[in-house]
Amino acid sequence: MVTQLDAIDRKILAELQADASQSLDEIAKKVGASKTPVWNRIRKLRDSGLIKSQTVILDPDKLGLEACFFVLVRTSEHEKDWQDRFLTALLEREEVLEAHRLAGDIDYILKVRVKNAKAYDDFYQALISEVKIFNMTALLSMEEIKSTLRLPV
Amino acid sequence: MVTQLDAIDRKILAELQADASQSLDEIAKKVGASKTPVWNRIRKLRDSGLIKSQTVILDPDKLGLEACFFVLVRTSEHEKDWQDRFLTALLEREEVLEAHRLAGDIDYILKVRVKNAKAYDDFYQALISEVKIFNMTALLSMEEIKSTLRLPV
DNA sequence: ACTGAAAGATCGCGCTT
DNA sequence: AAGCGCGATCTTTCAGT
């Protein structure tokens, strides 16, 4: 936490998270301040890195990416070299939307978006041919109940 | 997939995903077309729902949300009423960033962002007091290797 | 379907209180 | 720090290829 946020900063962040295409005037009106202070605050939030970027959210189904898997990965290898190769493989593959290194029994979890089960298998085969993996369990999402990157501010 | 995308649509989507704050001029130049057609395409993409929304991405650590858990949920109840209450609970809780209903052994997976382990326990206690859950396993993320909502277009 | 132009909105910033 | 206001820029529309 770089700096303390006040109530107005939080309102601004909430508005931007809800819809970043709003004009400065609209945001200013909603948070109950005028343009200049709001503009200065947004700039500060950007510069501090708290606002990392601005993007559009696409509908994966409409892009034909209808299958979502969560993949639990266990490895027997814990050397630096193996880890580097594994990480590189994950970063390079655009079907991998998230990858986390975990504490405990399971070493990694991935979120993977692909066209269908066949495409997942292609991904799986490609990955295990690149790096040795002890065990990989895929959990198939049947329904996305909730998906947000809206953080409580 | 509502409509077939051509190469220019894909380039536009890639640019918008990379940085939605770019001006129309910049995008037009990068995709090698002029403003008006780009503007018309973007509007079509919006109207079709392929572009769902525009938002800012915040840094969770800088907001003090330093703990990320993936939660595997098994339930013994499969009635509609139970499911409704569970879904409502998930949708209401802002620390739940993602929730998927799964095929197979594990019924649900959640992604939960909170301040610390204590905050996770608060969430956990609140949830199990609201709805009966057979088994819940939390996987603690040690490191976010990759996190993107950038879909391959 | 693209180009170019032009009206209107919005931004970014300096000046003032 | 907040408000005003102006020039510059960007968005959006439209007539003409």
Coordinates of C-alpha atoms (C1' of nucleotides) in Angstrom, one line a residue:
Chain A
M1 CA 0.0 0.0 0.0
V2 CA 1.8 3.1 -1.3
T3 CA -0.3 5.8 0.2
Q4 CA -3.4 6.1 2.3
L5 CA -6.6 6.4 0.2
D6 CA -9.4 8.6 1.4
A7 CA -13.1 8.2 0.7
I8 CA -13.0 10.1 -2.6
D9 CA -10.1 8.0 -3.9
R10 CA -12.1 4.9 -3.2
K11 CA -15.1 6.3 -4.9
I12 CA -13.0 7.2 -8.0
L13 CA -11.5 3.7 -8.1
A14 CA -15.0 2.1 -7.7
E15 CA -16.3 4.2 -10.6
L16 CA -13.3 3.4 -12.8
Q17 CA -13.6 -0.3 -12.1
A18 CA -17.2 -0.2 -12.9
D19 CA -16.7 1.6 -16.2
A20 CA -13.4 3.2 -17.3
S21 CA -14.9 4.8 -20.4
Q22 CA -16.8 7.4 -18.3
S23 CA -15.7 10.9 -18.9
L24 CA -13.9 12.9 -16.2
D25 CA -17.0 15.1 -15.8
E26 CA -19.2 12.1 -15.1
I27 CA -16.9 10.7 -12.5
A28 CA -16.4 14.1 -10.9
K29 CA -20.2 14.5 -10.6
K30 CA -20.6 11.0 -9.1
V31 CA -17.9 11.3 -6.5
G32 CA -19.1 14.8 -5.6
A33 CA -16.0 16.8 -6.5
S34 CA -15.1 18.9 -9.5
K35 CA -12.8 18.0 -12.5
T36 CA -9.5 19.2 -11.3
P37 CA -9.1 17.4 -8.0
V38 CA -10.5 14.2 -9.6
W39 CA -8.1 14.5 -12.5
N40 CA -5.2 15.0 -10.1
R41 CA -6.2 12.1 -8.0
I42 CA -6.5 9.8 -11.0
R43 CA -3.1 10.8 -12.1
K44 CA -1.6 10.1 -8.7
L45 CA -3.3 6.7 -8.7
R46 CA -1.8 5.9 -12.1
D47 CA 1.6 7.2 -11.2
S48 CA 1.7 5.2 -8.0
G49 CA 1.0 2.0 -10.0
L50 CA -2.2 1.4 -8.0
I51 CA -4.0 1.7 -11.3
K52 CA -2.0 -0.6 -13.4
S53 CA -3.7 -0.4 -16.8
Q54 CA -6.9 0.1 -18.7
T55 CA -8.3 -2.6 -20.8
V56 CA -11.4 -4.0 -22.4
I57 CA -13.1 -7.2 -21.3
L58 CA -14.0 -9.5 -24.1
D59 CA -16.6 -12.3 -24.1
P60 CA -14.7 -15.6 -24.4
D61 CA -17.7 -17.5 -25.7
K62 CA -18.2 -15.1 -28.5
L63 CA -14.5 -15.5 -29.4
G64 CA -15.1 -19.3 -29.6
L65 CA -13.2 -20.0 -26.4
E66 CA -15.9 -22.0 -24.8
A67 CA -13.9 -24.3 -22.5
C68 CA -12.3 -23.2 -19.2
F69 CA -10.1 -25.5 -17.1
F70 CA -8.5 -25.1 -13.8
V71 CA -5.4 -27.3 -13.8
L72 CA -3.7 -28.6 -10.6
V73 CA -0.1 -29.4 -11.1
R74 CA 2.2 -31.4 -9.0
T75 CA 5.9 -31.7 -9.8
S76 CA 8.7 -33.9 -8.5
E77 CA 11.3 -31.5 -9.7
H78 CA 12.1 -28.5 -7.6
E79 CA 15.3 -27.2 -9.2
K80 CA 15.7 -23.7 -10.4
D81 CA 16.3 -24.8 -13.9
W82 CA 13.1 -26.9 -14.1
Q83 CA 11.2 -24.0 -12.6
D84 CA 12.5 -21.5 -15.1
R85 CA 11.6 -23.7 -18.1
F86 CA 8.1 -24.3 -16.6
L87 CA 7.5 -20.6 -16.0
T88 CA 8.7 -19.7 -19.5
A89 CA 6.3 -22.3 -21.0
L90 CA 3.4 -20.8 -19.1
L91 CA 4.2 -17.2 -19.9
E92 CA 4.5 -18.1 -23.6
R93 CA 1.2 -19.9 -23.9
E94 CA -1.6 -17.5 -24.5
E95 CA -4.3 -20.0 -23.4
V96 CA -2.9 -19.8 -19.9
L97 CA -4.8 -16.9 -18.3
E98 CA -3.5 -17.4 -14.8
A99 CA -0.8 -19.3 -13.1
H100 CA 0.0 -19.3 -9.4
R101 CA 2.7 -21.1 -7.4
L102 CA 1.1 -22.6 -4.4
A103 CA 2.0 -23.5 -0.8
G104 CA 1.5 -27.1 0.1
D105 CA 0.7 -30.3 -1.6
I106 CA -0.2 -29.0 -5.0
D107 CA 2.6 -27.0 -6.6
Y108 CA 0.8 -24.9 -9.2
I109 CA -2.7 -23.9 -10.3
L110 CA -3.4 -22.7 -13.8
K111 CA -6.5 -21.3 -15.4
V112 CA -6.7 -22.2 -19.1
R113 CA -9.1 -21.0 -21.7
V114 CA -9.5 -22.9 -25.0
K115 CA -11.9 -23.7 -27.7
N116 CA -12.9 -27.2 -26.6
A117 CA -11.6 -30.4 -25.0
K118 CA -9.5 -31.2 -28.0
A119 CA -7.7 -27.9 -27.7
Y120 CA -7.1 -28.5 -24.0
D121 CA -5.5 -31.8 -24.9
D122 CA -3.3 -30.2 -27.4
F123 CA -2.2 -27.7 -24.7
Y124 CA -1.6 -30.6 -22.3
Q125 CA 0.4 -32.7 -24.7
A126 CA 2.5 -29.7 -25.6
L127 CA 3.2 -28.7 -22.0
I128 CA 4.2 -32.2 -20.8
S129 CA 6.5 -32.6 -23.8
E130 CA 8.3 -29.4 -22.9
V131 CA 8.7 -30.0 -19.2
K132 CA 8.4 -33.0 -17.0
I133 CA 5.3 -32.9 -14.8
F134 CA 4.6 -35.4 -12.1
N135 CA 0.8 -35.1 -12.0
M136 CA -1.7 -32.9 -13.6
T137 CA -5.4 -32.8 -12.8
A138 CA -7.8 -30.7 -14.9
L139 CA -11.0 -29.4 -13.5
L140 CA -13.5 -28.5 -16.2
S141 CA -15.7 -25.5 -15.6
M142 CA -19.3 -26.1 -16.4
E143 CA -20.5 -22.6 -15.5
E144 CA -18.9 -19.4 -14.7
I145 CA -20.9 -18.2 -11.8
K146 CA -18.9 -15.1 -11.2
S147 CA -15.8 -13.5 -12.8
T148 CA -14.6 -10.1 -11.8
L149 CA -11.4 -8.2 -11.3
R150 CA -13.3 -5.7 -9.3
L151 CA -11.3 -5.4 -6.1
P152 CA -13.0 -4.1 -3.0
V153 CA -11.7 -0.6 -2.5
Chain B
M1 CA -19.3 -16.5 -31.9
V2 CA -21.7 -13.8 -33.3
T3 CA -19.9 -12.9 -36.4
Q4 CA -16.7 -13.7 -38.2
L5 CA -13.8 -11.5 -37.3
D6 CA -11.3 -10.5 -39.9
A7 CA -7.6 -9.7 -39.5
I8 CA -8.3 -6.0 -38.8
D9 CA -10.9 -6.8 -36.1
R10 CA -8.4 -9.1 -34.4
K11 CA -5.7 -6.4 -34.5
I12 CA -8.1 -3.9 -33.0
L13 CA -9.1 -6.3 -30.2
A14 CA -5.5 -7.0 -29.5
E15 CA -4.7 -3.3 -29.3
L16 CA -7.6 -2.6 -27.0
Q17 CA -6.8 -5.5 -24.8
A18 CA -3.2 -4.2 -24.5
D19 CA -4.2 -0.7 -23.7
A20 CA -7.8 0.6 -23.9
S21 CA -6.7 4.2 -23.2
Q22 CA -5.2 4.6 -26.6
S23 CA -6.8 7.1 -28.9
L24 CA -8.6 6.2 -32.0
D25 CA -5.8 7.7 -34.1
E26 CA -3.2 5.6 -32.5
I27 CA -5.2 2.4 -33.0
A28 CA -6.0 3.3 -36.5
K29 CA -2.3 3.8 -37.3
K30 CA -1.3 0.6 -35.7
V31 CA -3.8 -1.6 -37.4
G32 CA -3.2 0.2 -40.8
A33 CA -6.6 1.7 -41.4
S34 CA -8.0 5.1 -40.9
K35 CA -10.2 6.4 -38.1
T36 CA -13.7 6.0 -39.4
P37 CA -13.6 2.3 -40.3
V38 CA -11.8 1.5 -37.0
W39 CA -14.4 3.5 -35.1
N40 CA -17.3 1.6 -36.9
R41 CA -15.7 -1.7 -36.2
I42 CA -15.2 -0.9 -32.5
R43 CA -18.8 0.1 -32.3
K44 CA -19.9 -3.1 -33.9
L45 CA -17.7 -5.1 -31.5
R46 CA -19.3 -3.3 -28.6
D47 CA -22.8 -3.7 -29.8
S48 CA -22.4 -7.4 -30.5
G49 CA -21.3 -7.8 -26.9
L50 CA -17.9 -9.2 -27.9
I51 CA -16.4 -6.2 -26.1
K52 CA -18.2 -6.5 -22.8
S53 CA -16.8 -3.5 -20.9
Q54 CA -13.9 -1.3 -20.3
T55 CA -12.2 -1.2 -16.9
V56 CA -9.0 -0.4 -15.0
I57 CA -6.8 -3.0 -13.5
L58 CA -5.8 -2.3 -10.0
D59 CA -2.8 -3.6 -8.1
P60 CA -4.2 -5.8 -5.3
D61 CA -1.0 -5.6 -3.2
K62 CA -1.1 -1.9 -3.2
L63 CA -4.7 -2.1 -2.0
G64 CA -3.5 -4.2 0.9
L65 CA -5.1 -7.4 -0.5
E66 CA -2.0 -9.5 -0.2
A67 CA -3.5 -13.0 0.1
C68 CA -5.0 -15.0 -2.8
F69 CA -6.6 -18.3 -2.2
F70 CA -8.1 -20.9 -4.6
V71 CA -10.8 -22.8 -2.8
L72 CA -12.0 -26.2 -3.8
V73 CA -15.6 -26.9 -2.6
R74 CA -17.4 -30.2 -2.2
T75 CA -21.0 -30.3 -1.2
S76 CA -23.3 -33.1 -0.3
E77 CA -26.4 -31.1 -1.2
H78 CA -27.5 -30.8 -4.7
E79 CA -30.9 -29.4 -4.4
K80 CA -31.9 -26.2 -6.2
D81 CA -32.6 -24.3 -3.0
W82 CA -29.2 -25.0 -1.6
Q83 CA -27.5 -24.0 -4.8
D84 CA -29.4 -20.8 -5.0
R85 CA -28.4 -19.8 -1.5
F86 CA -24.8 -20.8 -2.2
L87 CA -24.7 -18.7 -5.4
T88 CA -26.2 -15.7 -3.8
A89 CA -23.7 -15.9 -1.0
L90 CA -20.8 -16.0 -3.6
L91 CA -22.2 -13.1 -5.6
E92 CA -22.7 -11.0 -2.6
R93 CA -19.2 -11.4 -1.2
E94 CA -16.8 -9.0 -2.9
E95 CA -13.7 -11.0 -1.8
V96 CA -14.8 -13.7 -4.2
L97 CA -13.4 -12.7 -7.6
E98 CA -14.2 -15.9 -9.4
A99 CA -16.6 -18.8 -8.9
H100 CA -17.0 -21.7 -11.2
R101 CA -19.3 -24.8 -11.0
L102 CA -17.2 -27.8 -12.0
A103 CA -17.7 -31.2 -13.6
G104 CA -16.6 -34.1 -11.5
D105 CA -15.5 -34.8 -8.0
I106 CA -15.0 -31.2 -6.9
D107 CA -18.2 -29.2 -7.2
Y108 CA -17.0 -25.6 -7.2
I109 CA -13.8 -23.6 -7.4
L110 CA -13.4 -20.1 -6.0
K111 CA -10.7 -17.5 -6.3
V112 CA -10.7 -15.3 -3.2
R113 CA -8.6 -12.2 -2.6
V114 CA -8.2 -10.9 1.0
K115 CA -5.9 -9.0 3.2
N116 CA -4.4 -11.9 5.1
A117 CA -5.0 -15.4 6.4
K118 CA -7.2 -14.0 9.2
A119 CA -9.4 -12.3 6.6
Y120 CA -9.7 -15.6 4.8
D121 CA -10.8 -17.3 7.9
D122 CA -13.4 -14.7 8.5
F123 CA -14.7 -15.3 5.0
Y124 CA -14.6 -19.0 5.5
Q125 CA -16.5 -18.9 8.8
A126 CA -19.1 -16.5 7.3
L127 CA -19.6 -18.8 4.3
I128 CA -20.0 -22.0 6.2
S129 CA -22.4 -20.4 8.6
E130 CA -24.6 -19.3 5.7
V131 CA -24.7 -22.6 3.7
K132 CA -23.8 -26.1 4.6
I133 CA -20.6 -27.3 2.9
F134 CA -19.3 -30.8 2.9
N135 CA -15.7 -30.1 2.4
M136 CA -13.6 -27.0 1.6
T137 CA -9.9 -27.0 0.7
A138 CA -8.0 -23.7 0.4
L139 CA -4.9 -23.5 -1.8
L140 CA -2.8 -20.5 -0.9
S141 CA -1.0 -18.7 -3.7
M142 CA 2.6 -17.9 -2.9
E143 CA 3.3 -16.2 -6.2
E144 CA 1.2 -14.9 -9.1
I145 CA 3.2 -16.1 -12.0
K146 CA 0.8 -14.8 -14.6
S147 CA -2.5 -13.0 -14.5
T148 CA -4.2 -11.7 -17.6
L149 CA -7.6 -11.4 -19.1
R150 CA -6.0 -11.0 -22.5
L151 CA -7.7 -13.6 -24.7
P152 CA -6.0 -14.9 -27.8
V153 CA -7.9 -13.2 -30.7
Chain C
dA1 C1' -16.1 0.2 -47.5
dC2 C1' -12.7 3.9 -46.9
dT3 C1' -11.2 9.0 -46.9
dG4 C1' -11.3 13.6 -45.2
dA5 C1' -13.3 17.2 -43.1
dA6 C1' -15.6 19.4 -39.5
dA7 C1' -18.7 20.0 -35.3
dG8 C1' -18.9 19.0 -30.8
dA9 C1' -17.1 17.0 -26.6
dT10 C1' -13.4 16.3 -23.5
dC11 C1' -8.9 16.6 -21.7
dG12 C1' -4.9 18.7 -19.6
dC13 C1' -3.2 22.4 -17.5
dG14 C1' -2.4 27.1 -16.0
dC15 C1' -4.3 30.8 -13.5
dT16 C1' -7.0 32.5 -9.7
dT17 C1' -9.2 32.3 -5.2
Chain D
dA1 C1' -6.6 22.3 -2.4
dA2 C1' -10.5 23.5 -5.2
dG3 C1' -12.8 26.0 -9.2
dC4 C1' -12.7 28.4 -13.6
dG5 C1' -11.7 28.5 -18.3
dC6 C1' -9.2 28.1 -22.5
dG7 C1' -6.4 26.0 -26.2
dA8 C1' -5.4 21.5 -27.9
dT9 C1' -6.8 17.1 -28.8
dC10 C1' -9.9 13.5 -29.5
dT11 C1' -14.4 11.5 -30.8
dT12 C1' -18.1 11.1 -33.7
dT13 C1' -20.7 12.1 -37.6
dC14 C1' -21.4 12.8 -42.4
dA15 C1' -20.9 13.9 -47.2
dG16 C1' -18.1 12.4 -51.0
dT17 C1' -15.3 9.0 -53.2

